[in-house]
Structure formats: structure tokens, C-alpha cells
mmCIF file of C-alpha atoms and ligand atoms in Angstrom:
data_model
loop_
_atom_site.group_PDB
_atom_site.id
_atom_site.type_symbol
_atom_site.label_atom_id
_atom_site.label_comp_id
_atom_site.label_asym_id
_atom_site.label_seq_id
_atom_site.Cartn_x
_atom_site.Cartn_y
_atom_site.Cartn_z
ATOM 1 C CA UNK V 1 68.616 -23.144 60.416
ATOM 2 C CA UNK V 2 68.587 -19.707 62.268
ATOM 3 C CA UNK V 3 65.810 -18.884 64.710
ATOM 4 C CA UNK V 4 65.687 -15.284 66.438
ATOM 5 C CA UNK V 5 63.519 -14.170 69.237
ATOM 6 C CA UNK V 6 62.041 -10.702 69.115
ATOM 7 C CA UNK V 7 60.731 -9.868 72.598
ATOM 8 C CA UNK V 8 58.827 -6.825 73.886
ATOM 9 C CA UNK V 9 55.738 -5.810 75.661
ATOM 10 C CA UNK V 10 53.649 -5.147 72.337
ATOM 11 C CA UNK V 11 51.039 -3.089 74.314
ATOM 12 C CA UNK V 12 49.803 -2.690 71.445
ATOM 13 C CA UNK V 13 51.843 -3.848 68.638
ATOM 14 C CA UNK V 14 52.785 -0.830 66.215
ATOM 15 C CA UNK V 15 53.702 -0.623 62.611
ATOM 16 C CA UNK V 16 57.189 0.213 63.990
ATOM 17 C CA UNK V 17 57.391 -3.607 65.679
ATOM 18 C CA UNK V 18 55.800 -4.836 62.365
ATOM 19 C CA UNK V 19 58.741 -3.293 60.463
ATOM 20 C CA UNK V 20 61.415 -4.885 62.920
ATOM 21 C CA UNK V 21 59.668 -8.390 62.475
ATOM 22 C CA UNK V 22 59.170 -7.723 58.550
ATOM 23 C CA UNK V 23 63.203 -6.930 58.437
ATOM 24 C CA UNK V 24 64.037 -9.942 60.777
ATOM 25 C CA UNK V 25 61.747 -12.370 58.765
ATOM 26 C CA UNK V 26 63.818 -11.854 55.429
ATOM 27 C CA UNK V 27 67.003 -12.170 57.124
ATOM 28 C CA UNK V 28 66.606 -15.441 59.487
ATOM 29 C CA UNK V 29 64.911 -18.452 58.856
ATOM 30 C CA UNK V 30 62.173 -18.299 61.728
ATOM 31 C CA UNK V 31 61.284 -15.152 63.944
ATOM 32 C CA UNK V 32 59.705 -16.145 67.433
ATOM 33 C CA UNK V 33 57.766 -13.032 68.463
ATOM 34 C CA UNK V 34 57.735 -13.190 72.347
ATOM 35 C CA UNK V 35 55.219 -11.130 74.534
ATOM 36 C CA UNK V 36 57.003 -10.866 77.632
ATOM 37 C CA UNK V 37 55.193 -9.865 80.888
ATOM 38 C CA UNK V 38 55.431 -9.450 84.578
ATOM 39 C CA UNK V 39 52.416 -11.071 86.158
ATOM 40 C CA UNK V 40 52.890 -8.555 88.821
ATOM 41 C CA UNK V 41 51.837 -5.807 86.571
ATOM 42 C CA UNK V 42 48.208 -6.330 85.920
ATOM 43 C CA UNK V 43 46.758 -2.858 84.390
ATOM 44 C CA UNK V 44 47.467 -3.159 80.955
ATOM 45 C CA UNK V 45 45.143 -2.072 77.988
ATOM 46 C CA UNK V 46 45.512 -5.458 76.293
ATOM 47 C CA UNK V 47 46.168 -8.658 78.329
ATOM 48 C CA UNK V 48 49.143 -10.653 77.326
ATOM 49 C CA UNK V 49 46.763 -13.191 75.881
ATOM 50 C CA UNK V 50 44.941 -10.503 73.854
ATOM 51 C CA UNK V 51 48.255 -9.107 72.687
ATOM 52 C CA UNK V 52 49.423 -12.870 71.459
ATOM 53 C CA UNK V 53 46.078 -13.275 69.741
ATOM 54 C CA UNK V 54 46.387 -10.082 68.158
ATOM 55 C CA UNK V 55 49.825 -10.478 66.918
ATOM 56 C CA UNK V 56 49.197 -14.289 65.686
ATOM 57 C CA UNK V 57 45.926 -12.820 63.799
ATOM 58 C CA UNK V 58 48.118 -10.292 61.964
ATOM 59 C CA UNK V 59 50.744 -12.970 60.992
ATOM 60 C CA UNK V 60 48.636 -15.889 60.236
ATOM 61 C CA UNK V 61 49.685 -16.239 56.826
ATOM 62 C CA UNK V 62 53.300 -16.096 57.581
ATOM 63 C CA UNK V 63 55.156 -19.516 58.073
ATOM 64 C CA UNK V 64 58.259 -18.230 59.663
ATOM 65 C CA UNK V 65 56.747 -16.006 62.205
ATOM 66 C CA UNK V 66 55.711 -17.691 65.544
ATOM 67 C CA UNK V 67 54.090 -15.947 68.691
ATOM 68 C CA UNK V 68 54.597 -16.939 72.076
ATOM 69 C CA UNK V 69 54.249 -15.317 75.448
ATOM 70 C CA UNK V 70 56.323 -15.775 78.883
ATOM 71 C CA UNK V 71 56.982 -14.629 82.072
ATOM 72 C CA UNK V 72 60.268 -15.985 82.269
ATOM 73 C CA UNK V 73 63.665 -14.233 81.371
ATOM 74 C CA UNK V 74 64.231 -13.306 77.717
ATOM 75 C CA UNK V 75 67.397 -15.225 77.303
ATOM 76 C CA UNK V 76 65.767 -18.446 78.760
ATOM 77 C CA UNK V 77 63.011 -18.049 76.468
ATOM 78 C CA UNK V 78 65.132 -17.722 73.522
ATOM 79 C CA UNK V 79 67.181 -20.718 74.763
ATOM 80 C CA UNK V 80 63.708 -22.570 75.236
ATOM 81 C CA UNK V 81 63.108 -21.999 71.605
ATOM 82 C CA UNK V 82 66.582 -23.117 70.332
ATOM 83 C CA UNK V 83 67.663 -19.388 69.743
ATOM 84 C CA UNK V 84 70.755 -17.793 70.460
ATOM 85 C CA UNK V 85 70.004 -14.578 68.795
ATOM 86 C CA UNK V 86 67.712 -11.676 70.564
ATOM 87 C CA UNK V 87 66.521 -9.114 67.747
ATOM 88 C CA UNK V 88 65.872 -5.473 69.090
ATOM 89 C CA UNK V 89 64.881 -2.220 67.409
ATOM 90 C CA UNK V 90 66.602 0.690 67.610
ATOM 91 C CA UNK V 91 64.857 4.123 66.997
ATOM 92 C CA UNK V 92 67.278 6.648 68.689
ATOM 93 C CA UNK V 93 70.318 7.075 70.993
ATOM 94 C CA UNK V 94 68.325 6.250 74.231
ATOM 95 C CA UNK V 95 67.205 3.106 72.763
ATOM 96 C CA UNK V 96 71.092 2.464 71.623
ATOM 97 C CA UNK V 97 72.102 3.222 75.328
ATOM 98 C CA UNK V 98 69.518 0.624 77.008
ATOM 99 C CA UNK V 99 69.889 -1.984 74.329
ATOM 100 C CA UNK V 100 73.686 -1.800 74.517
ATOM 101 C CA UNK V 101 73.365 -2.528 78.200
ATOM 102 C CA UNK V 102 70.797 -5.089 77.835
ATOM 103 C CA UNK V 103 72.791 -7.069 75.177
ATOM 104 C CA UNK V 104 75.435 -7.349 77.751
ATOM 105 C CA UNK V 105 73.449 -8.432 80.593
ATOM 106 C CA UNK V 106 71.979 -10.960 78.360
ATOM 107 C CA UNK V 107 75.268 -12.169 77.415
ATOM 108 C CA UNK V 108 76.214 -12.536 80.557
ATOM 109 C CA UNK V 109 73.287 -14.188 82.241
ATOM 110 C CA UNK V 110 73.351 -16.695 79.468
ATOM 111 C CA UNK V 111 76.667 -17.617 80.115
ATOM 112 C CA UNK V 112 77.839 -16.004 76.413
ATOM 113 C CA UNK V 113 74.817 -18.372 74.793
ATOM 114 C CA UNK V 114 72.894 -15.189 73.660
ATOM 115 C CA UNK V 115 73.876 -12.361 71.205
ATOM 116 C CA UNK V 116 71.539 -9.413 70.190
ATOM 117 C CA UNK V 117 71.475 -8.197 66.750
ATOM 118 C CA UNK V 118 69.982 -4.622 66.707
ATOM 119 C CA UNK V 119 68.022 -3.184 63.461
ATOM 120 C CA UNK V 120 67.277 0.228 62.822
ATOM 121 C CA UNK V 121 63.736 1.607 62.848
ATOM 122 C CA UNK V 122 62.836 2.947 59.576
ATOM 123 C CA UNK V 123 62.548 6.967 59.879
ATOM 124 C CA UNK V 124 59.066 7.161 59.346
ATOM 125 C CA UNK V 125 58.669 4.836 62.725
ATOM 126 C CA UNK V 126 61.343 6.495 64.506
ATOM 127 C CA UNK V 127 58.668 8.307 66.837
ATOM 128 C CA UNK V 128 56.257 5.422 67.157
ATOM 129 C CA UNK V 129 55.844 3.614 70.208
ATOM 130 C CA UNK V 130 53.398 1.552 72.187
ATOM 131 C CA UNK V 131 53.010 4.495 74.597
ATOM 132 C CA UNK V 132 52.506 7.273 72.098
ATOM 133 C CA UNK V 133 49.731 4.962 70.734
ATOM 134 C CA UNK V 134 47.910 4.552 73.673
ATOM 135 C CA UNK V 135 48.188 8.238 74.573
ATOM 136 C CA UNK V 136 46.927 9.452 70.996
ATOM 137 C CA UNK V 137 44.145 7.278 71.424
ATOM 138 C CA UNK V 138 43.318 8.378 74.854
ATOM 139 C CA UNK V 139 42.995 11.654 73.682
ATOM 140 C CA UNK V 140 40.663 10.540 70.885
ATOM 141 C CA UNK V 141 42.895 10.892 67.716
ATOM 142 C CA UNK V 142 43.301 8.642 64.957
ATOM 143 C CA UNK V 143 45.998 6.271 65.497
ATOM 144 C CA UNK V 144 46.041 4.860 61.894
ATOM 145 C CA UNK V 145 49.246 5.922 61.047
ATOM 146 C CA UNK V 146 50.786 3.938 63.812
ATOM 147 C CA UNK V 147 49.155 0.458 63.925
ATOM 148 C CA UNK V 148 47.552 -1.447 61.546
ATOM 149 C CA UNK V 149 43.795 -1.365 60.978
ATOM 150 C CA UNK V 150 43.110 -4.575 62.634
ATOM 151 C CA UNK V 151 44.894 -3.121 65.880
ATOM 152 C CA UNK V 152 42.972 -0.174 65.694
ATOM 153 C CA UNK V 153 39.650 -1.998 65.318
ATOM 154 C CA UNK V 154 40.566 -4.219 68.562
ATOM 155 C CA UNK V 155 41.427 -0.705 70.408
ATOM 156 C CA UNK V 156 37.952 0.727 69.645
ATOM 157 C CA UNK V 157 36.209 -2.531 70.707
ATOM 158 C CA UNK V 158 38.336 -2.592 73.770
ATOM 159 C CA UNK V 159 37.320 0.730 74.741
ATOM 160 C CA UNK V 160 33.822 0.193 74.139
ATOM 161 C CA UNK V 161 33.903 -2.963 76.495
ATOM 162 C CA UNK V 162 35.405 -0.645 78.986
ATOM 163 C CA UNK V 163 33.047 1.729 78.893
ATOM 164 C CA UNK V 164 29.792 -0.002 78.502
HETATM 165 P P1 ADP W 1 58.127 -0.012 73.558
HETATM 166 O O1 ADP W 1 59.434 0.284 73.265
HETATM 167 O O2 ADP W 1 57.245 0.863 72.192
HETATM 168 O O3 ADP W 1 57.302 0.001 74.838
HETATM 169 P P2 ADP W 1 58.443 -2.884 73.305
HETATM 170 O O4 ADP W 1 59.145 -3.193 74.691
HETATM 171 O O5 ADP W 1 57.385 -3.667 72.973
HETATM 172 O O6 ADP W 1 58.188 -1.666 72.778
HETATM 173 O O7 ADP W 1 59.726 -3.255 72.287
HETATM 174 C C1 ADP W 1 60.150 -4.199 71.823
HETATM 175 C C2 ADP W 1 61.393 -3.920 71.016
HETATM 176 O O8 ADP W 1 60.674 -3.049 69.740
HETATM 177 C C3 ADP W 1 62.383 -3.009 71.478
HETATM 178 O O9 ADP W 1 63.577 -3.579 71.078
HETATM 179 C C4 ADP W 1 62.102 -1.852 71.025
HETATM 180 O O10 ADP W 1 63.291 -1.013 70.832
HETATM 181 C C5 ADP W 1 61.468 -2.213 69.434
HETATM 182 N N1 ADP W 1 60.649 -0.891 69.010
HETATM 183 C C6 ADP W 1 59.531 -0.643 69.509
HETATM 184 N N2 ADP W 1 58.914 0.206 68.736
HETATM 185 C C7 ADP W 1 59.959 0.596 67.669
HETATM 186 C C8 ADP W 1 59.594 1.024 66.518
HETATM 187 N N3 ADP W 1 58.795 2.043 66.335
HETATM 188 N N4 ADP W 1 60.682 0.961 65.673
HETATM 189 C C9 ADP W 1 61.608 -0.117 65.552
HETATM 190 N N5 ADP W 1 61.666 -0.647 66.999
HETATM 191 C C10 ADP W 1 60.904 -0.326 67.828
#
């Protein structure tokens, strides 16, 4: 059985992330979506727990997609879950250069146990990132093209809470 780890900050999860999860879940037996976060970074829109519960809700009907969160190193999280493969999504050459470096580092610090497989973003999601979503949302524009309806709903709820 081949388990893969798909790590990210998912702040919030976008249709681009979901496209990668969808592709990976068709290629491998199990995809573990890992919300990795730095406990020292406090000022995020959604807390790590909120991000996890959002993603869990989106994939509640999928048996081969699990969601976890951790503050540990990505390679350690992969090994803790018996996975030797990290999945990354590539949108452009900037992602490529960054992920190429990360793949080497992760292989190195895991004593060659962990390899990275990159999947290409579909063209409609090449410009989608969590930061773009947050910026468009901040400008009070519609984010429906970039996130699923459930995530948009949660973003609106969160904003209401912040300003109440
Ligand atoms: P971001 O890069 O948007 O801040 P993350 O850190 O959560 O998001 O990214 C996790 C992984 O998902 C990375 O490998 C990133 O390159 C990939 N990814 C992010 N957005 C997309 C997208 N629109 N299409 C494909 N892959 C993506």
C-alpha cells in the first residue's frame, strides 16, 4: 500500500490544493493531507485546528484521504505515518526551483528515506494561492473561483466574528 504525504499551510485550502489532492488520491492508495505550522507564528486567518477541520469536512466521504496537523519537520511527519513520498504541487518555475531544493534537503535530512513527487497544477489554478485568496477576500471581492463554497462560507463567518 502506497501512502503519500501532502504537506502545506492550507491557509486556507484552495481549489488548486484540492486539484493536487484529487490527482494524488487517484494515483496512490492513501493521501495524508498534513497541515504543518510553526507554533511561533500566531497571526493567521484560520488557526491550524480550524484549517484541519475545514479540510476534514471537505473530505469526510473519502476513505483514502486523511487529514492531520503537526509542528514537526515534514520528513518526520511522513515517516511517523509510514510514508516515504511527499507530494508537492507545481504552478510555475518559482515553485519548481523552490521544490527542487526542498526535495534535495528533505531527502538529505531523512537519510535518503523520503522522496518527493511533484504534480503540475491544472492551468485554471496556476495563479491560485492561499495568499491571493486572502487578498481578494480582504478587498471584499468574490473568492468563489478559488475556493469551494464551504471554505468561502467559513471565511465570511470568520470575518463576521472578527468584526463583531
Ligand atoms: P501556498 O503555496 O498557496 O501558500 P501551501 O504552502 O499550503 O500553499 O502549499 C502546499 C503545496 O501545494 C505546495 O506544494 C504548493 O506548491 C502547492 N500548491 C499551492 N497552490 C497550488 C495550486 N493552485 N495548484 C497546485 N499546487 C498548489
